[in-house]
Short mmCIF file of C-alpha atoms (C1' of nucleotides) in Angstrom, two decimals:
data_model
loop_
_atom_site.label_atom_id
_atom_site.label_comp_id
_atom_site.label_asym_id
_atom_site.label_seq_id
_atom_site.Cartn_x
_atom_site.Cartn_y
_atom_site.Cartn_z
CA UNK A 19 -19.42 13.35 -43.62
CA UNK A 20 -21.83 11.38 -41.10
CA UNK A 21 -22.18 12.94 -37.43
CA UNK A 22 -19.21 13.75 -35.51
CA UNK A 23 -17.56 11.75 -32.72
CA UNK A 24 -18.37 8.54 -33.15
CA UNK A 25 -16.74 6.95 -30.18
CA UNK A 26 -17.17 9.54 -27.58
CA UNK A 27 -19.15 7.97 -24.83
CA UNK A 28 -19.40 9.40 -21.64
CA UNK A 29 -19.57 8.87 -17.95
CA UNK A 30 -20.08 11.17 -15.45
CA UNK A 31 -18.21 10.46 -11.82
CA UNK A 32 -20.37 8.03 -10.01
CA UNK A 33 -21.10 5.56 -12.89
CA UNK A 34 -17.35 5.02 -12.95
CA UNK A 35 -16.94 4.61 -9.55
CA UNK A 36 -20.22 2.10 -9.16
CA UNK A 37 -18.01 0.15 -12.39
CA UNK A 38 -14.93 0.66 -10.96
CA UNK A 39 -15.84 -0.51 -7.45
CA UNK A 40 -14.45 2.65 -5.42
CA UNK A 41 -15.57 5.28 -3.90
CA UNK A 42 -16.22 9.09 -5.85
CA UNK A 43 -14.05 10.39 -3.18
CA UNK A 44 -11.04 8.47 -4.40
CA UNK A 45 -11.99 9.49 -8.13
CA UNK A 46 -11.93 13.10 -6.65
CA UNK A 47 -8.60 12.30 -4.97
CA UNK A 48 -6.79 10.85 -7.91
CA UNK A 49 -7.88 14.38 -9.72
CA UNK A 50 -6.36 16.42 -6.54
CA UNK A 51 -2.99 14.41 -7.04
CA UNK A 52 -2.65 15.08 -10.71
CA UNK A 53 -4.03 11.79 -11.96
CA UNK A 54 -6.83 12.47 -14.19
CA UNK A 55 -8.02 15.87 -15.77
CA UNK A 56 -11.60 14.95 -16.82
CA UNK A 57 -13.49 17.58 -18.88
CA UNK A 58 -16.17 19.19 -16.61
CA UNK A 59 -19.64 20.49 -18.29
CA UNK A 60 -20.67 23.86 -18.04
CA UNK A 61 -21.91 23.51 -14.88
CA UNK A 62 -18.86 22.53 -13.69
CA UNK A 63 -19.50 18.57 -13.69
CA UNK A 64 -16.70 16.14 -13.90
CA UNK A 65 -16.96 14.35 -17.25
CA UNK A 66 -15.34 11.48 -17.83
CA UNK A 67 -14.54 9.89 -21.21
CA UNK A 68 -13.24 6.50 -22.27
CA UNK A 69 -9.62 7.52 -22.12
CA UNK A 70 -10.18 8.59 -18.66
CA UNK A 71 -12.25 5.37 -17.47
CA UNK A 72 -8.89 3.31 -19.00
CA UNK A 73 -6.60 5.22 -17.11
CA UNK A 74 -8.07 4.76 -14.01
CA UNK A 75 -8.21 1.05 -14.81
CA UNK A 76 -4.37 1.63 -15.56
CA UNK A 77 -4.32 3.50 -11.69
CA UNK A 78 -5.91 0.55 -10.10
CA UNK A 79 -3.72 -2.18 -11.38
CA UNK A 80 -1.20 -0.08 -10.08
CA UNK A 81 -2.57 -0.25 -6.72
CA UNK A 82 -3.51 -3.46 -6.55
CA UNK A 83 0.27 -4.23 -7.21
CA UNK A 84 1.63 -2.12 -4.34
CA UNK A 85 2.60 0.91 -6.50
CA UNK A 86 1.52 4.13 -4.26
CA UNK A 87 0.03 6.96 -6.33
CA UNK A 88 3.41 9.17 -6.60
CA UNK A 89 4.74 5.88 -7.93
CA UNK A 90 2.00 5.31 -10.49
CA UNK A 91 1.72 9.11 -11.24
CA UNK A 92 5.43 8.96 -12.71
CA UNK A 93 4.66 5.71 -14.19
CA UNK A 94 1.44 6.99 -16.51
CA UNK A 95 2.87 10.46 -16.81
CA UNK A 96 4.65 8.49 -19.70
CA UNK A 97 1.02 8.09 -21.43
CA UNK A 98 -0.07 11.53 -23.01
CA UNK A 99 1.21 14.34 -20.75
CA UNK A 100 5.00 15.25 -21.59
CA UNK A 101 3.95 14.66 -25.27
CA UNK A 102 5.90 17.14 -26.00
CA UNK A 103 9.51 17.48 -26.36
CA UNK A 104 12.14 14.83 -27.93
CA UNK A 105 13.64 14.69 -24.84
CA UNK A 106 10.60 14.31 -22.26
CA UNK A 107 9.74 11.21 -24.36
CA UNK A 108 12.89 9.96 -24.60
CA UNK A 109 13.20 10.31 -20.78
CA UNK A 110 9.52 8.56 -20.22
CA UNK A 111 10.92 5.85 -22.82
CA UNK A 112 13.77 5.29 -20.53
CA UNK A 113 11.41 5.46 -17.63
CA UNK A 114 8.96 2.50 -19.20
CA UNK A 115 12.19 0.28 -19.81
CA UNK A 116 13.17 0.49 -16.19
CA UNK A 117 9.11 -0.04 -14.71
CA UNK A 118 8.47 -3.12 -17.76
CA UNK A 119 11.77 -5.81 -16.00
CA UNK A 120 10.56 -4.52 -12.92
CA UNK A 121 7.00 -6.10 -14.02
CA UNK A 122 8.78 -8.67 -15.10
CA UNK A 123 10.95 -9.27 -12.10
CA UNK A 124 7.75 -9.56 -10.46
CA UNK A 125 6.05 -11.83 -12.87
CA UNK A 126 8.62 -14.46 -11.63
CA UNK A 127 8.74 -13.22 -8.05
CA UNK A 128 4.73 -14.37 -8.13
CA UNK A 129 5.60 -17.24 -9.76
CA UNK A 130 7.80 -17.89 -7.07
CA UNK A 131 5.68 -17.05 -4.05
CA UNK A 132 2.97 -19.40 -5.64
CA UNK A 133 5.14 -22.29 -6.02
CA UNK A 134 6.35 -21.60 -2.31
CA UNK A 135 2.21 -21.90 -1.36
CA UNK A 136 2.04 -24.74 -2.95
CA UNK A 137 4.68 -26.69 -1.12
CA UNK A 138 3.29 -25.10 1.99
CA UNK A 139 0.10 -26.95 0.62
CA UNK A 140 1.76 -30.00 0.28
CA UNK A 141 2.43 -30.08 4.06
CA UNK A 142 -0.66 -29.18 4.79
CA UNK A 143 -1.78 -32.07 3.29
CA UNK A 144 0.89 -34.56 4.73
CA UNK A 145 -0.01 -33.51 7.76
CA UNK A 146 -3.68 -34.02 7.25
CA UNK A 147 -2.74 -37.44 5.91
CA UNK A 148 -0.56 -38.32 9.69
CA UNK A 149 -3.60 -36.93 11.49
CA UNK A 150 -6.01 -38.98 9.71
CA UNK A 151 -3.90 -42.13 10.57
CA UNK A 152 -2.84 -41.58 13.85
CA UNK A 153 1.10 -40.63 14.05
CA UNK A 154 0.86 -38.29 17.47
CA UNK A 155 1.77 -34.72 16.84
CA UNK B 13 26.24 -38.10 17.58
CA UNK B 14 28.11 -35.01 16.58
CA UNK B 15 27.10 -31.75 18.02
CA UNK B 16 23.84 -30.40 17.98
CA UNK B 17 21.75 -28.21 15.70
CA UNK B 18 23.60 -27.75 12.68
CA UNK B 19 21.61 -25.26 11.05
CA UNK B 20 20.88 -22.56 13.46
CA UNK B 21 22.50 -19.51 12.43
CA UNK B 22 21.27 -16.72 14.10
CA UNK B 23 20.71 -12.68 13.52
CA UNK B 24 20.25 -9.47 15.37
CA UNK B 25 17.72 -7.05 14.32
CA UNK B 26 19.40 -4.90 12.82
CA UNK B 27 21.57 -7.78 10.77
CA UNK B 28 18.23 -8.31 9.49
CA UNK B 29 17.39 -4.93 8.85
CA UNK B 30 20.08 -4.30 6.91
CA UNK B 31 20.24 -7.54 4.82
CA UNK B 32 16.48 -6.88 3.99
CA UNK B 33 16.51 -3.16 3.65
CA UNK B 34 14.07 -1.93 6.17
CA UNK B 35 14.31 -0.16 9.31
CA UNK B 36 14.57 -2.04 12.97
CA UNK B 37 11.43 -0.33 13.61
CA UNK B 38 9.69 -2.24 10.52
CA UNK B 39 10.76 -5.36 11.72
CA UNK B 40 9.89 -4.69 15.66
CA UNK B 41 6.53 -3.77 14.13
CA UNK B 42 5.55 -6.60 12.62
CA UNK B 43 6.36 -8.07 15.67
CA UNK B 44 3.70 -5.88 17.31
CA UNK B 45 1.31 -7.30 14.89
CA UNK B 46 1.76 -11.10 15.14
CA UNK B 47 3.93 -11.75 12.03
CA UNK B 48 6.68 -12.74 13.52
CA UNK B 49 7.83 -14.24 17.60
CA UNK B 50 12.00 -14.06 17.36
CA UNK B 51 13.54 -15.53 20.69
CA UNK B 52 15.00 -14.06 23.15
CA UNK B 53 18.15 -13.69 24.91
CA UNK B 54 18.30 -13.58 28.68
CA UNK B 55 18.86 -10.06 28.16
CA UNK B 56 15.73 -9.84 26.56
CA UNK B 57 17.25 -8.98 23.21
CA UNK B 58 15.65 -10.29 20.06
CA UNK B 59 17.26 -12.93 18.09
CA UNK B 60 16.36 -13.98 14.94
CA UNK B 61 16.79 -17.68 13.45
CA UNK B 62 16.41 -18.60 9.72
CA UNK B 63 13.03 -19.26 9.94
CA UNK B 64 12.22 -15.71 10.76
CA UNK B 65 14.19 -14.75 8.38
CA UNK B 66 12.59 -16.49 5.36
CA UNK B 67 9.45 -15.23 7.42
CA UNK B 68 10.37 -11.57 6.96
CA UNK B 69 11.16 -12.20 3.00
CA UNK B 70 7.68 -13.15 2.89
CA UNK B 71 6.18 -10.54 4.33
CA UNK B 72 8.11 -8.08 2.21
CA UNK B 73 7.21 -10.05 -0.97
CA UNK B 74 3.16 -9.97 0.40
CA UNK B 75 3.83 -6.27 0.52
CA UNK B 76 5.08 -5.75 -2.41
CA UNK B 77 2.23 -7.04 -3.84
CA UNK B 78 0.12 -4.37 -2.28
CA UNK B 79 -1.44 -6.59 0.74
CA UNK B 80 -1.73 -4.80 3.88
CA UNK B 81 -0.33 -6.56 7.15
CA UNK B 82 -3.07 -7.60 8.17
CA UNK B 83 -3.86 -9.70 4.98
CA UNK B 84 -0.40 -11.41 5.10
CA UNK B 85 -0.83 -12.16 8.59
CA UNK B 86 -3.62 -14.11 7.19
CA UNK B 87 -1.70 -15.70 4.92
CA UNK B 88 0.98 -16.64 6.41
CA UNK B 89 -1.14 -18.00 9.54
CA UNK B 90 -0.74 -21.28 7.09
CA UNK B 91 2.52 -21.63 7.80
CA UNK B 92 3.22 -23.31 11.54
CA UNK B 93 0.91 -21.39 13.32
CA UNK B 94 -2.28 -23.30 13.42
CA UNK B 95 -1.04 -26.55 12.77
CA UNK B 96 -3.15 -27.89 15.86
CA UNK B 97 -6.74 -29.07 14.61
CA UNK B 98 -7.52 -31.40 11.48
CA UNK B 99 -10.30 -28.49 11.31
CA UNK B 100 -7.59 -25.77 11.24
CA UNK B 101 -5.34 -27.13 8.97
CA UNK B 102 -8.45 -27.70 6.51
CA UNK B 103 -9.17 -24.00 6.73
CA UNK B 104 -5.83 -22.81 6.07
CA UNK B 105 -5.90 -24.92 2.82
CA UNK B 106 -9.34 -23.69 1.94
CA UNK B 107 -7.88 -20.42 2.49
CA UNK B 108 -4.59 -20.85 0.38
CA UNK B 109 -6.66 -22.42 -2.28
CA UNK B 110 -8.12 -19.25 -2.72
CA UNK B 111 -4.99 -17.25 -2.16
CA UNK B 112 -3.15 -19.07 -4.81
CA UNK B 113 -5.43 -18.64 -7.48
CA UNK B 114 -5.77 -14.84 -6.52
CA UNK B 115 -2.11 -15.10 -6.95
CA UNK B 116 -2.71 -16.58 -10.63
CA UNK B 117 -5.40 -13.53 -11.34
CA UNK B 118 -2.43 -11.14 -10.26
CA UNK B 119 -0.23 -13.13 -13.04
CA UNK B 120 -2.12 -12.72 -15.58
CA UNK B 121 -3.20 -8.82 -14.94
CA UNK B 122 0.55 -8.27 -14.66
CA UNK B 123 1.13 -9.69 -17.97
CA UNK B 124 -1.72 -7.43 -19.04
CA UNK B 125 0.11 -4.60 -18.00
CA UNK B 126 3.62 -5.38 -19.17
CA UNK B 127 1.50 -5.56 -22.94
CA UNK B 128 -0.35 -2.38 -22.12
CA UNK B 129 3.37 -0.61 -21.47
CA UNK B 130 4.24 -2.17 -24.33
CA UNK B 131 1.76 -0.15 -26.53
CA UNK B 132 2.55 2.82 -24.87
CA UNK B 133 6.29 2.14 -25.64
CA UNK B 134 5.66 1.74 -29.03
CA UNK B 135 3.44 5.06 -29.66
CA UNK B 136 6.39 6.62 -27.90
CA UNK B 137 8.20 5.68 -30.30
CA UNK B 138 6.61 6.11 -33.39
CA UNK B 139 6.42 9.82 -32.02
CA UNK B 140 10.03 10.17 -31.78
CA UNK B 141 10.19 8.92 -35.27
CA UNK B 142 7.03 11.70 -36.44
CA UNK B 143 9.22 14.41 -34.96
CA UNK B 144 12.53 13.69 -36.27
CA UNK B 145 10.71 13.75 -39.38
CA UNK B 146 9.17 16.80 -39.14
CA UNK B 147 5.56 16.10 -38.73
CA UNK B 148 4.43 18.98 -36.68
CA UNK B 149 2.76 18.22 -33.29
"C1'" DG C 11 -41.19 26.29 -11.41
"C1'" DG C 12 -40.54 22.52 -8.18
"C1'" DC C 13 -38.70 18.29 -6.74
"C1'" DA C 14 -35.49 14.52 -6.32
"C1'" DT C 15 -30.92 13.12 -7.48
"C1'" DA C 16 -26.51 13.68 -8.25
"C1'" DC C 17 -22.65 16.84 -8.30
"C1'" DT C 18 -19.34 20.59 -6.31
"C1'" DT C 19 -15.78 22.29 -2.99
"C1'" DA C 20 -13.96 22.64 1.62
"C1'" DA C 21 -12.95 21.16 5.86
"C1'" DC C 22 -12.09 18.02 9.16
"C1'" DC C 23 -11.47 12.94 10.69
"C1'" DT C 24 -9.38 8.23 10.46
"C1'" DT C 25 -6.14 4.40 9.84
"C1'" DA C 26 -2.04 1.87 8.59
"C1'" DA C 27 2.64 1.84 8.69
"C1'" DC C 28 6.02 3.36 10.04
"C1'" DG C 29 9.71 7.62 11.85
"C1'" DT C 30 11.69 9.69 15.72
"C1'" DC C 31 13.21 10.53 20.17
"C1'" DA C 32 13.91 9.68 25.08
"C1'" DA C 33 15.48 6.98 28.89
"C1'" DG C 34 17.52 3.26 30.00
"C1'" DG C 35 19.41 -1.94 29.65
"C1'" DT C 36 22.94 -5.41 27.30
"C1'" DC C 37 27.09 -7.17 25.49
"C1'" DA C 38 31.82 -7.85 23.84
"C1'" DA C 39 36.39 -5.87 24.07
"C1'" DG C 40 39.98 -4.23 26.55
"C1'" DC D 25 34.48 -2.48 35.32
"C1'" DT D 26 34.21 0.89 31.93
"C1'" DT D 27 33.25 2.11 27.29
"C1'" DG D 28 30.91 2.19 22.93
"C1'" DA D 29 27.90 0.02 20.04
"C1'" DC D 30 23.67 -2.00 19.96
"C1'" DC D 31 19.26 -3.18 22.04
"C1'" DT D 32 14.75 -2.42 24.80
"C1'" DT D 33 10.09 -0.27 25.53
"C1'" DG D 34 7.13 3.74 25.29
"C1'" DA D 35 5.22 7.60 23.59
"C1'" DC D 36 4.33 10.82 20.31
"C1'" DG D 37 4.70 12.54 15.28
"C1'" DT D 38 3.95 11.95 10.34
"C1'" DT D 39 2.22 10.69 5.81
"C1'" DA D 40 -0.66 8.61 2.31
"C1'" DA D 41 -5.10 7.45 1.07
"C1'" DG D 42 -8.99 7.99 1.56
"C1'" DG D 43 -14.01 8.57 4.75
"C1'" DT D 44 -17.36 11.78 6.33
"C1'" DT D 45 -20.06 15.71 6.70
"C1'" DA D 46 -21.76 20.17 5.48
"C1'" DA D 47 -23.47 23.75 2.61
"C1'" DG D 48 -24.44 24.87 -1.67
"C1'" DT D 49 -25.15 24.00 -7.17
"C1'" DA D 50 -26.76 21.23 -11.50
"C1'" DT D 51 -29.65 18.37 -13.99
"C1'" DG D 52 -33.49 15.64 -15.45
"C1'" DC D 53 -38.32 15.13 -15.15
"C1'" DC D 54 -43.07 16.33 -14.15
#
DNA sequence: GGCATACTTAACCTTAACGTCAAGGTCAAG
DNA sequence: CTTGACCTTGACGTTAAGGTTAAGTATGCC
């Protein structure tokens, strides 16, 4: 057998937050809410691997859709904790269901609101059009 | 000609409120930010038109995209406020430019996430199946 | 070993977005 | 004109999601 671990890169706190764009603080702060459990070295340093560095990727697309981090805490606690009993997955199972149509209802809300902008647009443009020839206001 | 304005149903505040699903205070709050200028009656009570209304849906649908107030007042400064200055207008479509194909980005992640669930789903799964073999954890 | 960086926890501070409560005004029905 | 339901402003409270600072520890490099 070759050497061990071949895809066990790591990354310690602040090279995931430069990547990530946010602050260590709100690394730290995901941790305090139950979020993440990175390894930590013997010194006691956060170390993060690439499962971790996905699921905060996972925790910001969250955010960035309007989930708040109770929200997205119940929503990834179907990833790899529970893992345990027939009926804690078949509850998370149940869980995912209900969160993937809500993605989906708002796949076509956003299509919605975008196609709402763009008549918005339109006016904007109409109007632009009036201005340009000289209909008053 | 027949009577006037055909199409001006109005609401109170807390018609709204409940129709939408938030509390008066929400709604009076927005106010307090600029999203929204209902009429008044001589009383000084707030009353609501259509317009507002469709206003308020869009707010709630900016929020539940995770954009603070202050970004959706932004946004929806393109709607009638503005609409003064050839220079204003152009800004406002500069900005919804931009807007919309953030709005396109947030498409596409969201379809990204609906697959990552997906993947989840299915490990979830094939777990169930491990166990009800017998496959020991 | 010594130094510069980066990391740790703990504590306190801030801001947005409301919730809540008080004290009083409005409005439609009777 | 009274009553009850609803509305008004104002002020203060609360909560989530971090920012900030302090005091001390780890690590990598010379």
């Amino acid at each position: 057998m070759p050497a061990a671990t071949p895809s066990t890169k790591c990354f310690t706190i602040s090279q995931l937050a430069r990547e990530l764009n946010i602050s260590t603080r709100s690394i730290r702060y995901y941790e305090e809410k139950g979020l993440i459990s990175p390894q930590r070295t013997r010194g006691n340093q956060r170390v993060y691997n690439r499962r971790d560095r996905a699921r905060l990727k996972l925790i910001l697309r969250g955010k960035r859709f309007g989930y708040n981090l109770n929200e997205i805490a119940e929503m990834i606690g179907l990833t790899d904790v529970n893992m345990g009993e027939t009926e804690q997955i078949k509850k998370s199972l149940e869980y995912g269901e209900k969160k993937l149509s809500e993605i989906r209802d708002r796949i076509t809300e956003l299509e919605k609101l975008a196609q709402e902008m763009n008549t918005i647009k339109g006016k904007l443009q109409q109007r632009l059009k009036d201005i340009a020839n000289g209909s008053v206001p």
